């Protein structure tokens, strides 16, 4: 038994759709009378709603945040993802601010430090997540802060190694003497200058 061949189709010259050839005349009459092709997106819209379609979809509108003009249909995406004035939050402090200011804010904010309660080291906020994933909870002996060094010095037994604080005191004394000498010299110079000025007048 022969299989019936598929019905042939014709392209409607108004909407460019493939329509069964037996219905093409009827379809075209209805299509031409009721539908209009949007010149911007190519969609077929009812003629009575053509202007509404344009206003709701394609008419230029201004973003209420940055005043940039765009088609209405992309306004929501613009406001949510692209607008430089949309409000975003800093990943480090969760402070809300305009997207255009985020990079500069996070550059400063990410350099702030916070104490890791596992190893008692101060960690930059931008490095916090990587640090937390690697932190063993043991103090890192490769890089010691000055606070750790002072604590270690206090724990050392008293003995011959006490020279280091004395050396430090001697350096401080020499520094103080040098500063005092400079101050005396400057003072006498200024006093002499003032005396000369008063004699001139």
Tab-separated table of C-alpha atoms in Angstrom:
chain	number	residue	atom	x	y	z
A	1	UNK	CA	0.000	0.000	0.000
A	2	UNK	CA	1.446	3.408	-0.955
A	3	UNK	CA	2.243	5.899	1.832
A	4	UNK	CA	0.578	9.273	1.348
A	5	UNK	CA	3.154	11.935	0.575
A	6	UNK	CA	3.483	14.924	2.901
A	7	UNK	CA	1.261	17.833	1.983
A	8	UNK	CA	3.115	20.517	0.056
A	9	UNK	CA	3.594	23.954	1.666
A	10	UNK	CA	3.840	27.503	0.446
A	11	UNK	CA	5.539	30.502	2.062
A	12	UNK	CA	3.224	33.322	3.128
A	13	UNK	CA	4.579	36.529	1.583
A	14	UNK	CA	3.371	38.535	4.584
A	15	UNK	CA	4.712	36.548	7.568
A	16	UNK	CA	7.279	34.297	5.814
A	17	UNK	CA	5.865	31.167	7.461
A	18	UNK	CA	5.414	27.847	5.659
A	19	UNK	CA	1.679	27.218	5.302
A	20	UNK	CA	-0.037	24.160	3.779
A	21	UNK	CA	-0.646	25.039	0.135
A	22	UNK	CA	-4.334	24.195	0.387
A	23	UNK	CA	-4.774	26.901	3.100
A	24	UNK	CA	-2.411	29.575	1.770
A	25	UNK	CA	-5.083	31.875	0.303
A	26	UNK	CA	-7.222	31.822	3.428
A	27	UNK	CA	-4.174	32.248	5.692
A	28	UNK	CA	-2.823	35.176	3.656
A	29	UNK	CA	-6.136	37.044	3.760
A	30	UNK	CA	-6.327	36.653	7.553
A	31	UNK	CA	-2.618	37.327	8.121
A	32	UNK	CA	-2.533	40.479	5.973
A	33	UNK	CA	-5.689	41.897	7.561
A	34	UNK	CA	-4.787	41.224	11.234
A	35	UNK	CA	-1.025	40.989	11.654
A	36	UNK	CA	1.882	43.362	11.201
A	37	UNK	CA	5.588	42.552	11.161
A	38	UNK	CA	7.637	44.526	13.689
A	39	UNK	CA	10.370	46.373	11.810
A	40	UNK	CA	12.773	45.988	14.732
A	41	UNK	CA	12.459	42.380	15.915
A	42	UNK	CA	10.579	40.832	12.975
A	43	UNK	CA	7.849	39.342	15.195
A	44	UNK	CA	4.328	39.231	13.824
A	45	UNK	CA	2.067	41.155	16.185
A	46	UNK	CA	-1.626	41.980	15.998
A	47	UNK	CA	-2.066	45.299	14.178
A	48	UNK	CA	-4.125	46.736	17.012
A	49	UNK	CA	-1.269	46.002	19.453
A	50	UNK	CA	1.609	47.071	17.187
A	51	UNK	CA	2.162	50.426	18.882
A	52	UNK	CA	1.875	48.881	22.338
A	53	UNK	CA	4.410	46.220	21.284
A	54	UNK	CA	6.842	48.942	20.181
A	55	UNK	CA	6.408	50.997	23.363
A	56	UNK	CA	6.706	48.005	25.701
A	57	UNK	CA	9.561	46.280	23.888
A	58	UNK	CA	11.602	48.618	21.727
A	59	UNK	CA	10.915	52.233	22.687
A	60	UNK	CA	14.053	53.835	24.166
A	61	UNK	CA	13.883	54.352	27.924
A	62	UNK	CA	16.354	55.922	30.320
A	63	UNK	CA	17.835	53.913	33.170
A	64	UNK	CA	16.706	55.501	36.418
A	65	UNK	CA	20.123	54.835	37.974
A	66	UNK	CA	22.620	56.014	35.335
A	67	UNK	CA	20.353	57.794	32.775
A	68	UNK	CA	21.702	55.703	29.863
A	69	UNK	CA	19.083	55.240	27.116
A	70	UNK	CA	18.293	51.734	25.831
A	71	UNK	CA	15.487	49.486	24.612
A	72	UNK	CA	12.976	48.655	27.300
A	73	UNK	CA	13.415	44.901	26.858
A	74	UNK	CA	17.064	45.048	27.943
A	75	UNK	CA	16.502	47.526	30.785
A	76	UNK	CA	16.013	44.829	33.444
A	77	UNK	CA	19.223	43.028	32.436
A	78	UNK	CA	21.084	46.357	32.349
A	79	UNK	CA	19.916	47.316	35.845
A	80	UNK	CA	20.679	43.883	37.261
A	81	UNK	CA	24.038	43.158	35.617
A	82	UNK	CA	25.560	46.055	33.670
A	83	UNK	CA	24.576	49.417	35.157
A	84	UNK	CA	27.610	51.110	36.724
A	85	UNK	CA	25.350	52.658	39.371
A	86	UNK	CA	23.664	49.387	40.427
A	87	UNK	CA	24.189	48.605	44.088
A	88	UNK	CA	26.570	45.735	44.841
A	89	UNK	CA	28.185	44.583	48.074
A	90	UNK	CA	31.857	44.336	48.953
A	91	UNK	CA	32.940	40.699	49.242
A	92	UNK	CA	35.059	41.538	52.295
A	93	UNK	CA	32.829	43.794	54.433
A	94	UNK	CA	29.434	43.401	52.675
A	95	UNK	CA	29.067	47.192	52.508
A	96	UNK	CA	26.606	48.213	49.729
A	97	UNK	CA	27.974	50.656	47.140
A	98	UNK	CA	27.654	51.499	43.413
A	99	UNK	CA	29.357	48.975	41.110
A	100	UNK	CA	31.530	51.707	39.583
A	101	UNK	CA	33.217	52.219	42.994
A	102	UNK	CA	33.580	48.532	43.904
A	103	UNK	CA	37.087	47.828	42.551
A	104	UNK	CA	38.663	50.805	44.317
A	105	UNK	CA	36.851	50.007	47.577
A	106	UNK	CA	37.836	46.321	47.523
A	107	UNK	CA	41.475	47.199	46.792
A	108	UNK	CA	41.595	49.022	50.135
A	109	UNK	CA	39.187	46.786	52.027
A	110	UNK	CA	40.920	43.565	50.954
A	111	UNK	CA	44.211	44.778	52.443
A	112	UNK	CA	42.727	45.035	55.936
A	113	UNK	CA	43.825	42.250	58.278
A	114	UNK	CA	41.924	39.942	60.566
A	115	UNK	CA	43.191	37.556	63.221
A	116	UNK	CA	43.011	33.870	62.289
A	117	UNK	CA	41.728	32.174	65.439
A	118	UNK	CA	43.319	28.878	64.423
A	119	UNK	CA	46.958	29.974	64.099
A	120	UNK	CA	46.794	33.445	65.738
A	121	UNK	CA	48.268	35.201	62.694
A	122	UNK	CA	46.909	38.364	61.121
A	123	UNK	CA	45.736	37.588	57.575
A	124	UNK	CA	44.731	40.015	54.811
A	125	UNK	CA	41.045	39.723	54.038
A	126	UNK	CA	41.778	39.091	50.336
A	127	UNK	CA	43.880	36.061	51.366
A	128	UNK	CA	41.503	34.827	54.071
A	129	UNK	CA	39.742	32.096	52.071
A	130	UNK	CA	42.987	30.614	50.729
A	131	UNK	CA	44.530	30.805	54.196
A	132	UNK	CA	41.566	29.095	55.863
A	133	UNK	CA	41.715	26.214	53.383
A	134	UNK	CA	45.435	25.653	54.136
A	135	UNK	CA	45.612	26.653	57.805
A	136	UNK	CA	46.705	23.785	60.058
A	137	UNK	CA	46.036	25.645	63.289
A	138	UNK	CA	49.742	25.587	64.140
A	139	UNK	CA	51.776	28.797	64.338
A	140	UNK	CA	53.767	29.382	61.150
A	141	UNK	CA	57.441	29.626	62.095
A	142	UNK	CA	58.627	30.725	58.645
A	143	UNK	CA	57.374	34.292	59.011
A	144	UNK	CA	57.117	35.739	62.493
A	145	UNK	CA	55.566	39.038	63.385
A	146	UNK	CA	57.414	41.429	65.692
A	147	UNK	CA	54.866	40.544	68.370
A	148	UNK	CA	55.822	36.847	68.106
A	149	UNK	CA	59.537	37.723	68.288
A	150	UNK	CA	59.045	39.793	71.452
A	151	UNK	CA	57.017	36.999	73.060
A	152	UNK	CA	59.766	34.494	72.200
A	153	UNK	CA	62.404	36.779	73.721
A	154	UNK	CA	60.425	37.011	76.951
A	155	UNK	CA	60.247	33.217	77.133
A	156	UNK	CA	64.022	32.764	76.712
A	157	UNK	CA	65.978	31.976	79.882
A	158	UNK	CA	67.895	34.874	81.393
A	159	UNK	CA	71.613	34.554	80.746
A	160	UNK	CA	74.367	35.721	78.439
A	161	UNK	CA	71.837	36.552	75.723
A	162	UNK	CA	70.666	39.614	77.682
A	163	UNK	CA	73.169	41.687	75.672
A	164	UNK	CA	70.690	42.267	72.859
A	165	UNK	CA	68.373	44.516	74.935
A	166	UNK	CA	71.461	46.383	76.238
A	167	UNK	CA	72.641	46.917	72.663
A	168	UNK	CA	69.196	48.223	71.843
A	169	UNK	CA	69.313	50.609	74.847
A	170	UNK	CA	72.766	51.838	73.815
A	171	UNK	CA	71.516	52.535	70.284
A	172	UNK	CA	68.511	54.355	71.657
A	173	UNK	CA	70.749	56.460	73.910
A	174	UNK	CA	73.051	57.362	70.999
A	175	UNK	CA	70.047	58.248	68.858
A	176	UNK	CA	68.638	60.467	71.645
A	177	UNK	CA	72.015	62.245	72.071
A	178	UNK	CA	72.262	62.815	68.318
A	179	UNK	CA	68.744	64.268	68.133
A	180	UNK	CA	69.398	66.465	71.164
A	181	UNK	CA	72.639	67.753	69.586
A	182	UNK	CA	70.882	68.596	66.360
A	183	UNK	CA	68.121	70.379	68.280
A	184	UNK	CA	70.706	72.436	70.243
A	185	UNK	CA	72.548	73.392	67.051
A	186	UNK	CA	69.320	74.411	65.317
A	187	UNK	CA	68.209	76.358	68.380
A	188	UNK	CA	71.471	78.291	68.647
A	189	UNK	CA	71.439	78.988	64.898
A	190	UNK	CA	67.870	80.327	65.057
A	191	UNK	CA	68.659	82.359	68.177
A	192	UNK	CA	71.741	83.881	66.477
A	193	UNK	CA	69.694	84.664	63.342
A	194	UNK	CA	67.000	86.330	65.452
A	195	UNK	CA	69.605	88.390	67.296
A	196	UNK	CA	71.159	89.551	63.982
A	197	UNK	CA	67.727	90.452	62.604
A	198	UNK	CA	66.852	92.504	65.681
A	199	UNK	CA	70.180	94.393	65.465
A	200	UNK	CA	69.519	95.251	61.802
A	201	UNK	CA	66.163	96.786	62.723
